[in-house]
DNA sequence: ATGGTAGTTAAACTA
């Protein structure tokens, strides 16, 4: 089984890329973020025609998440809000169970600038996420949480740690929240394996960041201990980032026995 | 320290 994540930065613009990538990568479960579309405008037919069953939690203009599945089991126990953030209008979470696998897809807030209002919203969101995962891990031995975390967990996940010091995506408080997820037993599947240095999942559109590989690894597939033992590989697929009019993120895909 | 680009949406917001 393959589980993947991709921030597509507008499903409307990126649908052709998504369909092409599904054909070659053929994930069984894919979490997508920043769909930027409401559920009534979700391109359901095109995705079903590609062999995938979608569920979505969309929003106009900003945010929006979805899960695509080519498994035979129907999604169950769908969740669209963090229990501690029920009044949050931003669509950033979608969870569902496929057979015995709990799939949680997140688009964690960016945070704008350290100490800004958006940054504190990000930390609030992360604390609510940690509390939610504590419960979810109790209920689901086989759990994967995937998505755009907007956190580079360590300096080796940053092209130039010095220039990023004090910024969102790398600040100590954000990294501490990521470590709290790890403390719950979640495993960064990418780091289960030997990886080349300077592998990133996001590159700014500006200043030719991609050709210079000025990137960060902020898109992750974290798995419960039981799934970690079944994990065979995890890699970032940079090819869609090289296509014409790309998302600023590359997909990440992990394989399980 | 600012601006560089992209998406959505119509001048500004988010990333």
JSON list of C-alpha atoms in Angstrom, two decimals, chain A residues 99-208:
[
{"chain": "A", "resi": 99, "resn": "UNK", "atom": "CA", "xyz": [-10.29, -0.65, 6.36]},
{"chain": "A", "resi": 100, "resn": "UNK", "atom": "CA", "xyz": [-8.02, -0.67, 9.42]},
{"chain": "A", "resi": 101, "resn": "UNK", "atom": "CA", "xyz": [-5.98, 2.38, 8.37]},
{"chain": "A", "resi": 102, "resn": "UNK", "atom": "CA", "xyz": [-6.76, 5.77, 9.87]},
{"chain": "A", "resi": 103, "resn": "UNK", "atom": "CA", "xyz": [-5.76, 8.50, 7.40]},
{"chain": "A", "resi": 104, "resn": "UNK", "atom": "CA", "xyz": [-5.46, 12.05, 8.73]},
{"chain": "A", "resi": 105, "resn": "UNK", "atom": "CA", "xyz": [-4.75, 14.83, 6.24]},
{"chain": "A", "resi": 106, "resn": "UNK", "atom": "CA", "xyz": [-3.70, 18.26, 7.52]},
{"chain": "A", "resi": 107, "resn": "UNK", "atom": "CA", "xyz": [-2.88, 21.68, 6.16]},
{"chain": "A", "resi": 108, "resn": "UNK", "atom": "CA", "xyz": [-1.22, 23.23, 9.18]},
{"chain": "A", "resi": 109, "resn": "UNK", "atom": "CA", "xyz": [-1.31, 27.05, 9.28]},
{"chain": "A", "resi": 110, "resn": "UNK", "atom": "CA", "xyz": [1.73, 28.87, 7.84]},
{"chain": "A", "resi": 111, "resn": "UNK", "atom": "CA", "xyz": [2.03, 31.35, 10.70]},
{"chain": "A", "resi": 112, "resn": "UNK", "atom": "CA", "xyz": [3.07, 34.40, 8.64]},
{"chain": "A", "resi": 113, "resn": "UNK", "atom": "CA", "xyz": [5.63, 35.83, 11.09]},
{"chain": "A", "resi": 114, "resn": "UNK", "atom": "CA", "xyz": [6.83, 34.74, 14.51]},
{"chain": "A", "resi": 115, "resn": "UNK", "atom": "CA", "xyz": [4.67, 36.37, 17.21]},
{"chain": "A", "resi": 116, "resn": "UNK", "atom": "CA", "xyz": [2.04, 37.55, 14.73]},
{"chain": "A", "resi": 117, "resn": "UNK", "atom": "CA", "xyz": [-1.64, 36.78, 15.28]},
{"chain": "A", "resi": 118, "resn": "UNK", "atom": "CA", "xyz": [-1.39, 34.07, 12.59]},
{"chain": "A", "resi": 119, "resn": "UNK", "atom": "CA", "xyz": [1.60, 32.56, 14.38]},
{"chain": "A", "resi": 120, "resn": "UNK", "atom": "CA", "xyz": [-0.33, 32.23, 17.62]},
{"chain": "A", "resi": 121, "resn": "UNK", "atom": "CA", "xyz": [-3.23, 30.72, 15.68]},
{"chain": "A", "resi": 122, "resn": "UNK", "atom": "CA", "xyz": [-0.74, 28.21, 14.27]},
{"chain": "A", "resi": 123, "resn": "UNK", "atom": "CA", "xyz": [0.48, 27.25, 17.75]},
{"chain": "A", "resi": 124, "resn": "UNK", "atom": "CA", "xyz": [-3.11, 26.97, 19.01]},
{"chain": "A", "resi": 125, "resn": "UNK", "atom": "CA", "xyz": [-3.93, 24.75, 16.04]},
{"chain": "A", "resi": 126, "resn": "UNK", "atom": "CA", "xyz": [-0.86, 22.58, 16.69]},
{"chain": "A", "resi": 127, "resn": "UNK", "atom": "CA", "xyz": [-1.74, 22.12, 20.37]},
{"chain": "A", "resi": 128, "resn": "UNK", "atom": "CA", "xyz": [-5.26, 21.08, 19.38]},
{"chain": "A", "resi": 129, "resn": "UNK", "atom": "CA", "xyz": [-3.74, 18.67, 16.85]},
{"chain": "A", "resi": 130, "resn": "UNK", "atom": "CA", "xyz": [-1.48, 17.06, 19.47]},
{"chain": "A", "resi": 131, "resn": "UNK", "atom": "CA", "xyz": [-4.46, 16.53, 21.78]},
{"chain": "A", "resi": 132, "resn": "UNK", "atom": "CA", "xyz": [-6.49, 15.05, 18.91]},
{"chain": "A", "resi": 133, "resn": "UNK", "atom": "CA", "xyz": [-3.68, 12.66, 17.87]},
{"chain": "A", "resi": 134, "resn": "UNK", "atom": "CA", "xyz": [-3.35, 11.43, 21.43]},
{"chain": "A", "resi": 135, "resn": "UNK", "atom": "CA", "xyz": [-6.92, 10.14, 21.23]},
{"chain": "A", "resi": 136, "resn": "UNK", "atom": "CA", "xyz": [-6.66, 8.97, 17.63]},
{"chain": "A", "resi": 137, "resn": "UNK", "atom": "CA", "xyz": [-3.56, 6.86, 18.33]},
{"chain": "A", "resi": 138, "resn": "UNK", "atom": "CA", "xyz": [-5.40, 5.13, 21.16]},
{"chain": "A", "resi": 139, "resn": "UNK", "atom": "CA", "xyz": [-8.26, 4.22, 18.82]},
{"chain": "A", "resi": 140, "resn": "UNK", "atom": "CA", "xyz": [-6.30, 3.37, 15.66]},
{"chain": "A", "resi": 141, "resn": "UNK", "atom": "CA", "xyz": [-3.14, 1.20, 15.80]},
{"chain": "A", "resi": 142, "resn": "UNK", "atom": "CA", "xyz": [-2.57, 1.76, 12.07]},
{"chain": "A", "resi": 143, "resn": "UNK", "atom": "CA", "xyz": [-2.57, 5.51, 11.67]},
{"chain": "A", "resi": 144, "resn": "UNK", "atom": "CA", "xyz": [-0.95, 7.89, 9.18]},
{"chain": "A", "resi": 145, "resn": "UNK", "atom": "CA", "xyz": [-1.01, 11.66, 9.48]},
{"chain": "A", "resi": 146, "resn": "UNK", "atom": "CA", "xyz": [0.08, 13.33, 6.26]},
{"chain": "A", "resi": 147, "resn": "UNK", "atom": "CA", "xyz": [0.13, 16.84, 4.94]},
{"chain": "A", "resi": 148, "resn": "UNK", "atom": "CA", "xyz": [1.72, 20.24, 4.67]},
{"chain": "A", "resi": 149, "resn": "UNK", "atom": "CA", "xyz": [2.91, 20.73, 8.25]},
{"chain": "A", "resi": 150, "resn": "UNK", "atom": "CA", "xyz": [4.56, 24.09, 7.53]},
{"chain": "A", "resi": 151, "resn": "UNK", "atom": "CA", "xyz": [7.34, 22.94, 9.89]},
{"chain": "A", "resi": 152, "resn": "UNK", "atom": "CA", "xyz": [10.88, 21.92, 8.97]},
{"chain": "A", "resi": 153, "resn": "UNK", "atom": "CA", "xyz": [11.65, 19.58, 11.89]},
{"chain": "A", "resi": 154, "resn": "UNK", "atom": "CA", "xyz": [15.44, 19.99, 11.92]},
{"chain": "A", "resi": 155, "resn": "UNK", "atom": "CA", "xyz": [18.15, 22.21, 10.44]},
{"chain": "A", "resi": 156, "resn": "UNK", "atom": "CA", "xyz": [19.01, 19.51, 7.92]},
{"chain": "A", "resi": 157, "resn": "UNK", "atom": "CA", "xyz": [15.50, 20.06, 6.50]},
{"chain": "A", "resi": 158, "resn": "UNK", "atom": "CA", "xyz": [16.41, 23.65, 5.61]},
{"chain": "A", "resi": 159, "resn": "UNK", "atom": "CA", "xyz": [18.64, 24.73, 2.69]},
{"chain": "A", "resi": 160, "resn": "UNK", "atom": "CA", "xyz": [20.23, 27.55, 4.71]},
{"chain": "A", "resi": 161, "resn": "UNK", "atom": "CA", "xyz": [19.42, 27.28, 8.43]},
{"chain": "A", "resi": 162, "resn": "UNK", "atom": "CA", "xyz": [21.26, 30.53, 9.23]},
{"chain": "A", "resi": 163, "resn": "UNK", "atom": "CA", "xyz": [19.14, 32.64, 6.89]},
{"chain": "A", "resi": 164, "resn": "UNK", "atom": "CA", "xyz": [15.95, 30.99, 8.19]},
{"chain": "A", "resi": 165, "resn": "UNK", "atom": "CA", "xyz": [16.73, 31.43, 11.88]},
{"chain": "A", "resi": 166, "resn": "UNK", "atom": "CA", "xyz": [13.89, 33.20, 13.68]},
{"chain": "A", "resi": 167, "resn": "UNK", "atom": "CA", "xyz": [11.38, 32.58, 10.89]},
{"chain": "A", "resi": 168, "resn": "UNK", "atom": "CA", "xyz": [8.17, 30.65, 10.81]},
{"chain": "A", "resi": 169, "resn": "UNK", "atom": "CA", "xyz": [8.50, 27.03, 9.67]},
{"chain": "A", "resi": 170, "resn": "UNK", "atom": "CA", "xyz": [11.66, 26.64, 11.80]},
{"chain": "A", "resi": 171, "resn": "UNK", "atom": "CA", "xyz": [10.95, 28.47, 15.09]},
{"chain": "A", "resi": 172, "resn": "UNK", "atom": "CA", "xyz": [11.62, 26.52, 18.32]},
{"chain": "A", "resi": 173, "resn": "UNK", "atom": "CA", "xyz": [7.97, 26.59, 19.44]},
{"chain": "A", "resi": 174, "resn": "UNK", "atom": "CA", "xyz": [6.79, 25.07, 16.14]},
{"chain": "A", "resi": 175, "resn": "UNK", "atom": "CA", "xyz": [9.51, 22.41, 16.21]},
{"chain": "A", "resi": 176, "resn": "UNK", "atom": "CA", "xyz": [8.57, 21.64, 19.81]},
{"chain": "A", "resi": 177, "resn": "UNK", "atom": "CA", "xyz": [4.99, 20.92, 18.67]},
{"chain": "A", "resi": 178, "resn": "UNK", "atom": "CA", "xyz": [6.33, 18.61, 15.98]},
{"chain": "A", "resi": 179, "resn": "UNK", "atom": "CA", "xyz": [8.40, 16.81, 18.62]},
{"chain": "A", "resi": 180, "resn": "UNK", "atom": "CA", "xyz": [5.28, 16.42, 20.75]},
{"chain": "A", "resi": 181, "resn": "UNK", "atom": "CA", "xyz": [3.74, 14.46, 17.89]},
{"chain": "A", "resi": 182, "resn": "UNK", "atom": "CA", "xyz": [6.89, 12.33, 17.81]},
{"chain": "A", "resi": 183, "resn": "UNK", "atom": "CA", "xyz": [6.62, 11.86, 21.58]},
{"chain": "A", "resi": 184, "resn": "UNK", "atom": "CA", "xyz": [3.14, 10.39, 21.07]},
{"chain": "A", "resi": 185, "resn": "UNK", "atom": "CA", "xyz": [4.82, 7.62, 19.07]},
{"chain": "A", "resi": 186, "resn": "UNK", "atom": "CA", "xyz": [4.47, 9.06, 15.57]},
{"chain": "A", "resi": 187, "resn": "UNK", "atom": "CA", "xyz": [7.43, 8.39, 13.28]},
{"chain": "A", "resi": 188, "resn": "UNK", "atom": "CA", "xyz": [8.68, 10.62, 10.45]},
{"chain": "A", "resi": 189, "resn": "UNK", "atom": "CA", "xyz": [8.67, 7.95, 7.73]},
{"chain": "A", "resi": 190, "resn": "UNK", "atom": "CA", "xyz": [11.18, 9.91, 5.62]},
{"chain": "A", "resi": 191, "resn": "UNK", "atom": "CA", "xyz": [13.81, 9.54, 8.36]},
{"chain": "A", "resi": 192, "resn": "UNK", "atom": "CA", "xyz": [13.31, 5.80, 8.66]},
{"chain": "A", "resi": 193, "resn": "UNK", "atom": "CA", "xyz": [15.57, 5.51, 5.63]},
{"chain": "A", "resi": 194, "resn": "UNK", "atom": "CA", "xyz": [18.96, 6.65, 4.46]},
{"chain": "A", "resi": 195, "resn": "UNK", "atom": "CA", "xyz": [18.34, 9.85, 2.47]},
{"chain": "A", "resi": 196, "resn": "UNK", "atom": "CA", "xyz": [20.59, 12.04, 0.38]},
{"chain": "A", "resi": 197, "resn": "UNK", "atom": "CA", "xyz": [21.33, 15.47, 1.87]},
{"chain": "A", "resi": 198, "resn": "UNK", "atom": "CA", "xyz": [19.37, 18.56, 0.79]},
{"chain": "A", "resi": 199, "resn": "UNK", "atom": "CA", "xyz": [16.11, 16.88, -0.13]},
{"chain": "A", "resi": 200, "resn": "UNK", "atom": "CA", "xyz": [13.21, 19.29, 0.22]},
{"chain": "A", "resi": 201, "resn": "UNK", "atom": "CA", "xyz": [9.45, 19.31, -0.45]},
{"chain": "A", "resi": 202, "resn": "UNK", "atom": "CA", "xyz": [8.77, 23.03, -0.90]},
{"chain": "A", "resi": 203, "resn": "UNK", "atom": "CA", "xyz": [10.53, 25.80, -2.80]},
{"chain": "A", "resi": 204, "resn": "UNK", "atom": "CA", "xyz": [9.37, 29.42, -2.93]},
{"chain": "A", "resi": 205, "resn": "UNK", "atom": "CA", "xyz": [8.15, 30.53, -6.36]},
{"chain": "A", "resi": 206, "resn": "UNK", "atom": "CA", "xyz": [10.34, 33.60, -5.99]},
{"chain": "A", "resi": 207, "resn": "UNK", "atom": "CA", "xyz": [14.05, 34.21, -6.57]},
{"chain": "A", "resi": 208, "resn": "UNK", "atom": "CA", "xyz": [14.52, 31.02, -8.63]}
]
